[in-house]
mmCIF file of C-alpha atoms and ligand atoms in Angstrom:
data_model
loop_
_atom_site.group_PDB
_atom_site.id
_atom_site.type_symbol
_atom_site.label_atom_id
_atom_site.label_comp_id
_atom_site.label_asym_id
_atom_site.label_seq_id
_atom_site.Cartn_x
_atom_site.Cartn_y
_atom_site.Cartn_z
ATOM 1 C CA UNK A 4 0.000 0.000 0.000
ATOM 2 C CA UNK A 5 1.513 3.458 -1.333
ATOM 3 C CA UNK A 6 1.570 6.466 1.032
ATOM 4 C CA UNK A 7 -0.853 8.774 -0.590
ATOM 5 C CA UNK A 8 1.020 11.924 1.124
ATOM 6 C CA UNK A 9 5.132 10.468 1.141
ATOM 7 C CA UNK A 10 7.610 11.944 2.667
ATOM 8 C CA UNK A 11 11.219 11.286 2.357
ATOM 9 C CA UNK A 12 14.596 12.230 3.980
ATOM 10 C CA UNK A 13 18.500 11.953 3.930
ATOM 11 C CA UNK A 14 20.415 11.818 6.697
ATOM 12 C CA UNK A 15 23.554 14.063 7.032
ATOM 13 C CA UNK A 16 26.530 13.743 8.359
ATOM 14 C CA UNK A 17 29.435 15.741 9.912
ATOM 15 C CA UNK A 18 33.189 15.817 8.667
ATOM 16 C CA UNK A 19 33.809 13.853 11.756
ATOM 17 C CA UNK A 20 31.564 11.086 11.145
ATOM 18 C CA UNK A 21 29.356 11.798 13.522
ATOM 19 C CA UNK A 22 25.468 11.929 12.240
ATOM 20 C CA UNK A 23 24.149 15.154 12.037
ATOM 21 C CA UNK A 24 20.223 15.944 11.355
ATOM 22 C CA UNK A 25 17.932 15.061 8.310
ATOM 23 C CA UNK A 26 16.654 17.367 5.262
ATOM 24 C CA UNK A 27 13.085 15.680 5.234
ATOM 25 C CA UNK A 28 10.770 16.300 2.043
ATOM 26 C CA UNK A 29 7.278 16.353 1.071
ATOM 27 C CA UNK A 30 4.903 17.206 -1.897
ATOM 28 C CA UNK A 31 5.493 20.996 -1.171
ATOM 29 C CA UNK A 32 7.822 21.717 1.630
ATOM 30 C CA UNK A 33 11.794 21.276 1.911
ATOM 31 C CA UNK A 34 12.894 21.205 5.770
ATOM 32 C CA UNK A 35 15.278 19.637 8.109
ATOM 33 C CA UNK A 36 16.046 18.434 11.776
ATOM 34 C CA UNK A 37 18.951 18.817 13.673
ATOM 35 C CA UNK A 38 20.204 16.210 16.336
ATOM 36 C CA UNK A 39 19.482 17.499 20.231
ATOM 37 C CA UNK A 40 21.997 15.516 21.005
ATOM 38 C CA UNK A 41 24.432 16.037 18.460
ATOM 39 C CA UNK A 42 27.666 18.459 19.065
ATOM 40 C CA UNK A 43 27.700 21.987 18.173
ATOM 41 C CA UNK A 44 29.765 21.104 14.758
ATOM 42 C CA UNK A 45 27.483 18.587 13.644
ATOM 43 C CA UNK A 46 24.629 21.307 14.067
ATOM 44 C CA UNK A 47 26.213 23.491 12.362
ATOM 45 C CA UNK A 48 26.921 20.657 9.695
ATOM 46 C CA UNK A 49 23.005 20.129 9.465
ATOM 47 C CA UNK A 50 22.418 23.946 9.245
ATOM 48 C CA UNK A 51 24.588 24.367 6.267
ATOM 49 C CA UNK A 52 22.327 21.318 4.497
ATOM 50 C CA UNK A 53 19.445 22.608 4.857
ATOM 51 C CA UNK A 54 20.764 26.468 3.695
ATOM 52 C CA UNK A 55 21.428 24.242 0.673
ATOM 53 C CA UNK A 56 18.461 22.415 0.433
ATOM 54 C CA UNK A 57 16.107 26.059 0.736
ATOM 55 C CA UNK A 58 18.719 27.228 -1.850
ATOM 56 C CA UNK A 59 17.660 24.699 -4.487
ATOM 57 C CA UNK A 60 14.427 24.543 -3.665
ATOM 58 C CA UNK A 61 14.010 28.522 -3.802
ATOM 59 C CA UNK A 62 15.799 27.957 -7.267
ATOM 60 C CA UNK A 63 12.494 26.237 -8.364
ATOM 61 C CA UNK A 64 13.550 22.344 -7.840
ATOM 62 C CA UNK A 65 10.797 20.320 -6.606
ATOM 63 C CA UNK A 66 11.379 18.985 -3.023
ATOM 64 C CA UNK A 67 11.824 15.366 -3.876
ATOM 65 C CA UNK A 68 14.506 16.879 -6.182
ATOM 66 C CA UNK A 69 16.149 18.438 -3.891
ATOM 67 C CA UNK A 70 16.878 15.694 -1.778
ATOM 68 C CA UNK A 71 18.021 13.418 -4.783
ATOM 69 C CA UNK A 72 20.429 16.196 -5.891
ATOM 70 C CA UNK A 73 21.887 16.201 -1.975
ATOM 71 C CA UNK A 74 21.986 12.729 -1.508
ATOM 72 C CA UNK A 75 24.594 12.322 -4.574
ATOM 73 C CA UNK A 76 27.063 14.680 -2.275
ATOM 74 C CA UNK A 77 29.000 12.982 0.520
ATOM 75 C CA UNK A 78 28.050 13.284 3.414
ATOM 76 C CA UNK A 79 24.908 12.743 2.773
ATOM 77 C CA UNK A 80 22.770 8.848 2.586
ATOM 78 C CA UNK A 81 20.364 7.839 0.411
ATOM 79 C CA UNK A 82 16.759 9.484 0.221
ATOM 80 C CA UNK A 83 14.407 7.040 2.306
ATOM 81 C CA UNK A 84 10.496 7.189 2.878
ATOM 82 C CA UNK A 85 9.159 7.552 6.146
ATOM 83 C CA UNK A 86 5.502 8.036 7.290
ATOM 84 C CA UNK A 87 5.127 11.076 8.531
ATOM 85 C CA UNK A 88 7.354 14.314 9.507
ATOM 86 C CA UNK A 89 7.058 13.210 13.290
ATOM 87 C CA UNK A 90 8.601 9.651 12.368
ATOM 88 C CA UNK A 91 11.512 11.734 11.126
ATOM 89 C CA UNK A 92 11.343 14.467 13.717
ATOM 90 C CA UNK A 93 11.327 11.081 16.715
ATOM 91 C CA UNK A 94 14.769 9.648 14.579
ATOM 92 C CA UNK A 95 16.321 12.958 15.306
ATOM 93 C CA UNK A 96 15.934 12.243 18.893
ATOM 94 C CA UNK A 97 17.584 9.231 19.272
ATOM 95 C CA UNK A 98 20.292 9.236 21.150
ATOM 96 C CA UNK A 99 23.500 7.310 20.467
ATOM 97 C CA UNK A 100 26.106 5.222 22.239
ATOM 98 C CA UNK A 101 28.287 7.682 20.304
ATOM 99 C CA UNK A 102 26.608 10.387 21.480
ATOM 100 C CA UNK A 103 27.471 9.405 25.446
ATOM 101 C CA UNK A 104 30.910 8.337 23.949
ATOM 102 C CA UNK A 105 31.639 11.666 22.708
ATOM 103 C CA UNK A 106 30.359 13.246 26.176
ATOM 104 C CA UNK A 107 32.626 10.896 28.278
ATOM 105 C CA UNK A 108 35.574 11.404 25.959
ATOM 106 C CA UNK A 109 34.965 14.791 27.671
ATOM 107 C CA UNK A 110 35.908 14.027 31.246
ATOM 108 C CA UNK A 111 39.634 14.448 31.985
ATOM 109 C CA UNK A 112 40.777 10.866 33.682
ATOM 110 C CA UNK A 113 43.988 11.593 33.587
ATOM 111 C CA UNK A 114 43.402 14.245 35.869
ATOM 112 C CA UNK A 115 43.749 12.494 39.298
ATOM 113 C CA UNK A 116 44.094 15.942 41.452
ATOM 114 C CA UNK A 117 40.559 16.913 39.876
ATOM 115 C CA UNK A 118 38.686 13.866 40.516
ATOM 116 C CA UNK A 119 39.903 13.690 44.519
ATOM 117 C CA UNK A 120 38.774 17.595 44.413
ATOM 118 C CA UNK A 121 35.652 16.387 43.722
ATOM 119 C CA UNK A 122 35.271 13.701 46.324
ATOM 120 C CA UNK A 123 36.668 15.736 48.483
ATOM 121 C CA UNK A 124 34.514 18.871 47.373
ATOM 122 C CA UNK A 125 31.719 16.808 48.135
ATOM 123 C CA UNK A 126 32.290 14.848 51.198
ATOM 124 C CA UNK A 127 32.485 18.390 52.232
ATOM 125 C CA UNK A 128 29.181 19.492 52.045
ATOM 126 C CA UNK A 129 27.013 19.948 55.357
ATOM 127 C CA UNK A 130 23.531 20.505 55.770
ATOM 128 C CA UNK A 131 24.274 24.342 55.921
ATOM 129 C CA UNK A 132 25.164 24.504 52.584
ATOM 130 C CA UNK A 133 22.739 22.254 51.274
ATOM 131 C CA UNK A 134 19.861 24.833 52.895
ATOM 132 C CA UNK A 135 20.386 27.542 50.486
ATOM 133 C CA UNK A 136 19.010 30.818 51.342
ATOM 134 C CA UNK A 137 17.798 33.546 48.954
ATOM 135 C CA UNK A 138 18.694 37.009 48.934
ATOM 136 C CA UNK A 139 16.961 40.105 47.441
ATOM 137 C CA UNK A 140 13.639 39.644 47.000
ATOM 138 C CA UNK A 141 12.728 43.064 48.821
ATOM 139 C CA UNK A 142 10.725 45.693 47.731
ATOM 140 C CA UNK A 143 12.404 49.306 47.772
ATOM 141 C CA UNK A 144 10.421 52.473 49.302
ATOM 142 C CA UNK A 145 9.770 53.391 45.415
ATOM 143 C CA UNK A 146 7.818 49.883 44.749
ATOM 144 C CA UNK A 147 10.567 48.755 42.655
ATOM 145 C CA UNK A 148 10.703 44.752 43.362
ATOM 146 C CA UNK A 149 14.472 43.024 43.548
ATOM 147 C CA UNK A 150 15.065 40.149 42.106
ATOM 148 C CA UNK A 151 15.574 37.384 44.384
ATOM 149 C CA UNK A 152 18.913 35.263 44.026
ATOM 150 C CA UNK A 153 20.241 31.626 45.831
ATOM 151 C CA UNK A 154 22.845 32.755 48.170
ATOM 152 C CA UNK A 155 25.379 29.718 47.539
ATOM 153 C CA UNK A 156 28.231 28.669 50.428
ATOM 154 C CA UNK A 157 31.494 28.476 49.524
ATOM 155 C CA UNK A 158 31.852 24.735 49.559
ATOM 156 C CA UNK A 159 28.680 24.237 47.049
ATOM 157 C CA UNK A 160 30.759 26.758 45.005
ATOM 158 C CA UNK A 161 33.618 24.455 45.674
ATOM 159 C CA UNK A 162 31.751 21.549 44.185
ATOM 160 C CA UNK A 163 30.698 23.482 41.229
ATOM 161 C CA UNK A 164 34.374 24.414 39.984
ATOM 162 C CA UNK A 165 34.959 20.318 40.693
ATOM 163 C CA UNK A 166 32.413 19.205 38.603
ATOM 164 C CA UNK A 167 34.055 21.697 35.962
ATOM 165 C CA UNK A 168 37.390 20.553 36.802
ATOM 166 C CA UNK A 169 36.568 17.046 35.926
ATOM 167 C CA UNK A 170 34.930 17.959 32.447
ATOM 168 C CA UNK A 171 31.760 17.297 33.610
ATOM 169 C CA UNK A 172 30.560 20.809 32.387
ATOM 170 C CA UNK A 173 30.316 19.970 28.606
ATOM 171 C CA UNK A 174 31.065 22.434 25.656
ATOM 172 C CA UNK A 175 29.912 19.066 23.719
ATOM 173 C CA UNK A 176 26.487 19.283 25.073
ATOM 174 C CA UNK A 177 24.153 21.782 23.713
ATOM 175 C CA UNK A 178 21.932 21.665 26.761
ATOM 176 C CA UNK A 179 19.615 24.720 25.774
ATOM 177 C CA UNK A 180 17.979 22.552 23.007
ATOM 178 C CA UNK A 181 17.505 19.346 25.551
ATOM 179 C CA UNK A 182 15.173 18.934 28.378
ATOM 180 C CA UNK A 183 17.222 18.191 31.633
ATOM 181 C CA UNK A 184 17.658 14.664 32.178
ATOM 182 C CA UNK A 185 15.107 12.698 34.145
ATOM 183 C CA UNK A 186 16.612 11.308 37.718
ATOM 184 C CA UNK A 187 15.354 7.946 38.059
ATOM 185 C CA UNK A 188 13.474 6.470 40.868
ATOM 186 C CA UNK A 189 16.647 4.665 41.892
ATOM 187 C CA UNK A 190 18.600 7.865 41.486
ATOM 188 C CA UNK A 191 20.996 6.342 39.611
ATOM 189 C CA UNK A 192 21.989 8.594 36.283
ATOM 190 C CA UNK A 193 24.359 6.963 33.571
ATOM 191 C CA UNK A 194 28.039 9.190 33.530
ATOM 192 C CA UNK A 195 26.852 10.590 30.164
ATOM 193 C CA UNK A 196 23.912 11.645 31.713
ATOM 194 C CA UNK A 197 25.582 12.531 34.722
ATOM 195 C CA UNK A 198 27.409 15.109 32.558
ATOM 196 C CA UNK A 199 24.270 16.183 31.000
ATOM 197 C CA UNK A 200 22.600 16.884 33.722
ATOM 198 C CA UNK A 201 25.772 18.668 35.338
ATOM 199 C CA UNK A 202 25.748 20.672 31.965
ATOM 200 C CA UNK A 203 22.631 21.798 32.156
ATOM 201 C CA UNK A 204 22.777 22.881 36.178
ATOM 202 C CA UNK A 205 25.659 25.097 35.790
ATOM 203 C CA UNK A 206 25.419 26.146 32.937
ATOM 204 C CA UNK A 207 21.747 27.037 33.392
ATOM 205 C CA UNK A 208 22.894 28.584 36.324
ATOM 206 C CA UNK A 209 24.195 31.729 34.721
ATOM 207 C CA UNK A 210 20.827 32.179 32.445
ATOM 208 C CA UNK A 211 18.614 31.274 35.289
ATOM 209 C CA UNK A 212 19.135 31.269 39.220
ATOM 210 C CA UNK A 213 18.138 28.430 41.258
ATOM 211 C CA UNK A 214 19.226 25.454 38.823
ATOM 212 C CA UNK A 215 21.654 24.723 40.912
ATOM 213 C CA UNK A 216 19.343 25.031 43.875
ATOM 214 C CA UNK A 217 16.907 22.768 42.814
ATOM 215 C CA UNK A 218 19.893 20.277 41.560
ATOM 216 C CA UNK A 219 20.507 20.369 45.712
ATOM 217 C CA UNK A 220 17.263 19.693 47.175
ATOM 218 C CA UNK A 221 16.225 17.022 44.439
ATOM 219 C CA UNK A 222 19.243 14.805 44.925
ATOM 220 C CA UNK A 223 20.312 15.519 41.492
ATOM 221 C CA UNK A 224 23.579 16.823 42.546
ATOM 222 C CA UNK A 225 24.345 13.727 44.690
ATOM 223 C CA UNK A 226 23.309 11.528 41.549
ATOM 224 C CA UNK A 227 25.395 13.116 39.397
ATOM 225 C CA UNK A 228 28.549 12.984 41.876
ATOM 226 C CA UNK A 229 27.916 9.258 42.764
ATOM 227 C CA UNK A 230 27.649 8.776 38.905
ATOM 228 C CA UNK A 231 30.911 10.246 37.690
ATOM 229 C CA UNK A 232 33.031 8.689 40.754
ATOM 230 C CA UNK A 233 31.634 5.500 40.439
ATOM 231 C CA UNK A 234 32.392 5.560 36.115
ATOM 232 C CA UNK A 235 36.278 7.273 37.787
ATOM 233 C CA UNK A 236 36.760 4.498 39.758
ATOM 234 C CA UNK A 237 36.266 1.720 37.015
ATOM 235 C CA UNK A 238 38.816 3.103 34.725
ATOM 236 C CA UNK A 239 41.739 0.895 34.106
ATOM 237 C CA UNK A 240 44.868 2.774 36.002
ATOM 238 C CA UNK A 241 44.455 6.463 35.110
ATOM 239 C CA UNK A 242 47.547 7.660 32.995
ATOM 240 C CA UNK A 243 48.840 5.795 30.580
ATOM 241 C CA UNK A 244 52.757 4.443 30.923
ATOM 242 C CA UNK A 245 54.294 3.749 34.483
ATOM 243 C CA UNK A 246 52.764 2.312 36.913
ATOM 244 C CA UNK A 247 53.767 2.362 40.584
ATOM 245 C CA UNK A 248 55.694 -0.648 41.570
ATOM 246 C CA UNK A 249 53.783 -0.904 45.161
ATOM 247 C CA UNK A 250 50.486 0.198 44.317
ATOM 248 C CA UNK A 251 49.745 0.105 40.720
ATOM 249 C CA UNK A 252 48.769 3.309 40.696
ATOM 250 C CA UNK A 253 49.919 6.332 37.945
ATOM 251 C CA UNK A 254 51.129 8.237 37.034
ATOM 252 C CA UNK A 255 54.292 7.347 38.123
ATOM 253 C CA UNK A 256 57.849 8.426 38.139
ATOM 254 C CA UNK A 257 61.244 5.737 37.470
ATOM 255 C CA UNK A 258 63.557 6.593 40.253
ATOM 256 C CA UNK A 259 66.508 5.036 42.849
ATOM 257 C CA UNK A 260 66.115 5.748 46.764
ATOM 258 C CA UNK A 261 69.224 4.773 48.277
ATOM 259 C CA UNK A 262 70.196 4.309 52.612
ATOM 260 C CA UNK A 263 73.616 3.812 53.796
ATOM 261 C CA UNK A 264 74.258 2.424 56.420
ATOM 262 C CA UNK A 265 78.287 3.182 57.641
ATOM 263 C CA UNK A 266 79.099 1.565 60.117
ATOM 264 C CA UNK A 267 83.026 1.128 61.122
ATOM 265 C CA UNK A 268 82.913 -2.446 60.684
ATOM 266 C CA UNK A 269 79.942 -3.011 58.164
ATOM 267 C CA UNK A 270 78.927 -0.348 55.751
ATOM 268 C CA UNK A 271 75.369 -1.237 54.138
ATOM 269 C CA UNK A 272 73.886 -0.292 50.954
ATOM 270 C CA UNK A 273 70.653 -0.264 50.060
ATOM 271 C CA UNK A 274 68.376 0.941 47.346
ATOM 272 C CA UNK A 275 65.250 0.255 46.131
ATOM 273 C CA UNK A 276 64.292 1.603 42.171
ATOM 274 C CA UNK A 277 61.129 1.142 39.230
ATOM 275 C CA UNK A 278 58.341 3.266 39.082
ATOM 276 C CA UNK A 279 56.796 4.970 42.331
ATOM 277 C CA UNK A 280 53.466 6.976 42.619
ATOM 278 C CA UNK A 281 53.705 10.303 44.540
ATOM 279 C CA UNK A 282 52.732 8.776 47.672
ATOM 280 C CA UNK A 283 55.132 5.518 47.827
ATOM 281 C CA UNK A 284 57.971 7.567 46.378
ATOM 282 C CA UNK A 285 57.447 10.259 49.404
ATOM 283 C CA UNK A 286 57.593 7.023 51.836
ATOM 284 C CA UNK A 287 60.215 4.969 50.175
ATOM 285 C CA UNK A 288 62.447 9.062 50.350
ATOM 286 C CA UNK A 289 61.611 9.829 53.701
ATOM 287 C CA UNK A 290 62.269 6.140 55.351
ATOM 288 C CA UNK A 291 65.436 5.758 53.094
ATOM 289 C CA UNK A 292 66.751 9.374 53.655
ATOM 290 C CA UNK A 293 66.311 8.929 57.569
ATOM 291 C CA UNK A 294 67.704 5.678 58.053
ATOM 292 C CA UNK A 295 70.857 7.171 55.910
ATOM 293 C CA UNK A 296 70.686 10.753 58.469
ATOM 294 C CA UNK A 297 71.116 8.156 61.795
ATOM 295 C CA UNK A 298 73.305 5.452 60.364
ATOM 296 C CA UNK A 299 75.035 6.775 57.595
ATOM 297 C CA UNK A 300 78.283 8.743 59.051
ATOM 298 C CA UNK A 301 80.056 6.253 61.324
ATOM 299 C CA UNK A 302 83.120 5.672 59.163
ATOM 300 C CA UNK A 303 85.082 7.867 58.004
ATOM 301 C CA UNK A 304 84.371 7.074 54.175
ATOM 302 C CA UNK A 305 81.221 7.024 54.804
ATOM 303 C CA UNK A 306 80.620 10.496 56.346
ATOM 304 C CA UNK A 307 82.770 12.114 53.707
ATOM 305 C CA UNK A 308 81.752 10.222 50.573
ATOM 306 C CA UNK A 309 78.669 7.682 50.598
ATOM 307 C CA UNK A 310 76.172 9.669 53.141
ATOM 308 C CA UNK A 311 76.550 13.209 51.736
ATOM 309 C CA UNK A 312 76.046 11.236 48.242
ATOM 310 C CA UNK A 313 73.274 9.292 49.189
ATOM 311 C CA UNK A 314 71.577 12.405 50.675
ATOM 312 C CA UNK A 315 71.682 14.112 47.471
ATOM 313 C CA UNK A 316 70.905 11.456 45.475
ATOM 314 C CA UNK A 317 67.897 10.707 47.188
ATOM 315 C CA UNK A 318 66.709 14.892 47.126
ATOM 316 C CA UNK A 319 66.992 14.937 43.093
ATOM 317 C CA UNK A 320 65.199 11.519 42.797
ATOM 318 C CA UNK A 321 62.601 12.733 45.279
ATOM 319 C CA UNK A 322 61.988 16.268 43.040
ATOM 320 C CA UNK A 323 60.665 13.750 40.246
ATOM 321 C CA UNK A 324 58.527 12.417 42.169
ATOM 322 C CA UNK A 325 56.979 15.620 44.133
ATOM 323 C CA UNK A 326 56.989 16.901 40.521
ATOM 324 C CA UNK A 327 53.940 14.106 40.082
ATOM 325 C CA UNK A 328 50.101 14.544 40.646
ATOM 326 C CA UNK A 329 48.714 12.550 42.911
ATOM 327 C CA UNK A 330 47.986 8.962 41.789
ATOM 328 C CA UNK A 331 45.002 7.387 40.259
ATOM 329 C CA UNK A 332 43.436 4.394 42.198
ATOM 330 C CA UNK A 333 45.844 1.289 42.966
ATOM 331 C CA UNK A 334 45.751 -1.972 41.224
ATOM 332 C CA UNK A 335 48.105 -4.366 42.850
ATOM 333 C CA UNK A 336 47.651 -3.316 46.364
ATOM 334 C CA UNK A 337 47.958 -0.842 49.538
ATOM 335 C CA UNK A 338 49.566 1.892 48.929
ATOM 336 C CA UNK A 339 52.830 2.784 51.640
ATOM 337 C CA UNK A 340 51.641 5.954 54.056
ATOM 338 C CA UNK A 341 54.342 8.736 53.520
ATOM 339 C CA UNK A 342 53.771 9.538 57.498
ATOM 340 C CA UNK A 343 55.541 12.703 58.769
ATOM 341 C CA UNK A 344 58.235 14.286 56.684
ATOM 342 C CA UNK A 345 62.037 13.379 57.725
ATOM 343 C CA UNK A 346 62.569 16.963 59.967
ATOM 344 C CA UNK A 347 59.847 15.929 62.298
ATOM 345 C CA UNK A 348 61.145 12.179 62.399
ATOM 346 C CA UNK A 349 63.807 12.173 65.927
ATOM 347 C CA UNK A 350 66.310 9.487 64.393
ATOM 348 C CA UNK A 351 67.027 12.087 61.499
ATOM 349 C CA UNK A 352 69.012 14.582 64.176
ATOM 350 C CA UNK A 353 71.443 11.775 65.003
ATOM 351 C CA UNK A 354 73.389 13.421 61.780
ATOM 352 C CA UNK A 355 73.995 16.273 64.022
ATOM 353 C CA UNK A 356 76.722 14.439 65.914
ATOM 354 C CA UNK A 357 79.090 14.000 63.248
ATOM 355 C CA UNK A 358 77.991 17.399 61.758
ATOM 356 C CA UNK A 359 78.744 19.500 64.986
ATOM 357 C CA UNK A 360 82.158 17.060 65.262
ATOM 358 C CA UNK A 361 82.883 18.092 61.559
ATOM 359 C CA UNK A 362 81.876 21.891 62.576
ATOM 360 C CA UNK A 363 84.157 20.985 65.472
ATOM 361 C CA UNK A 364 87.208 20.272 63.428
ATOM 362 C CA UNK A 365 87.222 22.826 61.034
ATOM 363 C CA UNK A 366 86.722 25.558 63.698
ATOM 364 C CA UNK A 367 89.365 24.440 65.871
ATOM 365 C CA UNK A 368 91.681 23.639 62.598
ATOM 366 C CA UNK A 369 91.027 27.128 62.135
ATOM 367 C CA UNK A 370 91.628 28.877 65.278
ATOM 368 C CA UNK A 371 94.967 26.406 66.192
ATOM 369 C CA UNK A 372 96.388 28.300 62.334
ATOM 370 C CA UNK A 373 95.765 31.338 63.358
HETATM 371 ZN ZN1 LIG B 22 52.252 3.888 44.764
#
């Protein structure tokens, strides 16, 4: 059975691959529809279609034409019949895997710092800044009426610049032609609609006060936190390349701790090397580096040549390793505690013995030339 009233469209799409709208056609009309939940570029993509399509339809082709002259260019697929304008309208909304992909491709993983900030951020949060108070609102002695605005704490601010820290805040989302995304019963939001929604709060924010507000007392906010740590902590260890040798977790730097141990009779080396996060490297320096401090000196080799050497040593290795962000979660185990740094550690000032007898020498190799 023929459709006595056919309509028929092309899809379009971007440079990038990425599909972009339709250019639908009927009897009389030419006209087109973009993809909510495309990217900016593949809108614009769409846009400069259907300029084209208007173009040669204004130059007197008939719409079926039109779309048979397109769908010979590339970019765009064959013309297709559909039911109705609303069948083709409904295929614009779909949204994608690639869509999500290109969302989550987004969100900066590598960025460890950013995505503690934003646990941190928002372990942070207390009930006073979750009751957000309004301010204005008042009406002055000449009747003008203020507009009221959502007074927000520092650490919701806090939160805020996280979520943007993380990428969650999406140039790649055009969230003024989308509705915001529904929270389910269960509260649970996927990460690409984590970042939708997140989009859409802040970003609303600045066009319309309270978004953020509402975000709070719905539990949106929480879903879309719990969302984008739980996708952080799934990914396979953050950086690519090293990976700490205790922990498993990157990125991580390839250095050599060294201890001496100079003692008159025995004189110990020791060193341990491979790739260390921030926070093992810190541990592996300050244990090695105070162990060296107390028993490093008591020879006379030793103090002049192996413990000053080791000392150094053990400062430039540790610069590559301060030098590091802190590291993404561990794979192959616990990760060592740093604990307090080596000045606050009492073994350490043992090395003031033979430095005060060194002191000791010189001055009074000094003084007895004089
Ligand atoms: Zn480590």
């Amino acid at each position: 059975m023929s459709n006595p009233n056919p309509v028929h469209y092309v899809p379009l799409t971007a440079p990038d691959g990425e599909l972009a709208g339709y250019i639908w056609a009927d009897a009389a009309a030419v006209g087109w529809f973009h993809r909510p939940a495309g990217s900016s570029s593949a809108y614009r993509t769409a846009e400069e279609w259907h300029d084209r399509a208007r173009e040669l339809h204004g130059r007197g082709l008939a719409p079926r034409g039109v779309l048979s002259m397109l769908s010979r260019e590339p970019g765009v697929g064959p013309v297709t019949e559909a039911p109705d304008v609303a069948a083709i309208e409904e295929l614009a909304r779909v949204v994608t895997p690639a869509d999500d992909r290109r969302l989550l491709d987004g969100l900066d993983r590598d960025n460890a710092d950013a995505w503690r900030e934003l646990g941190d951020a928002f372990d942070a949060l207390t009930d006073e800044d979750r009751d957000i108070k309004w301010g204005g609102g008042q009406k002055r002695a000449d009747g003008v009426q203020h507009v009221a605005y959502p007074l927000y704490s520092e650490g919701l601010r806090r939160v805020v610049s996280a979520l943007e820290g993380v990428g969650a805040v999406s140039g790649e989302y055009r969230w003024m032609g989308n509705p915001m995304p529904d929270l389910p019963p269960d509260g649970r939001l996927s990460p690409a609609d984590a970042i939708r929604a997140a989009t859409t709060t802040v970003r609303g924010e600045r066009v319309c006060d309270g978004m953020i507000a509402d975000a709070v007392k719905d539990g949106l906010l929480d879903a879309i936190v719990a969302s984008l740590r739980a996708w952080y902590a799934e990914q396979p260890s953050a950086a690519p390349g090293n990976m700490c040798r205790f922990c498993g977790g990157s990125p991580a730097a390839d250095v050599t701790f060294r201890a001496h141990r100079g003692l008159v009779i025995l004189m110990g080396f020791k060193k341990t090397d491979g790739p260390m996060c921030f926070t093992c490297g810190l541990a592996v320096y300050r244990a090695y580096t105070t162990h060296t401090l107390c028993q490093g000196w008591w020879s006379p080799l030793s103090l002049f040549v192996f413990a000053p050497l080791t000392l150094v040593r053990n400062l430039l290795a540790v610069r590559r390793v301060k030098r590091l962000p802190a590291p993404g979660p561990g794979t192959l185990g616990p990760r060592y505690d740093p604990g307090v740094p080596v000045h606050r550690r009492p073994r350490a000032y043992v090395a003031l013995v033979p430095a005060l007898w060194v002191l000791f020498m010189i001055v009074t190799g000094l003084s007895g030339a004089v």
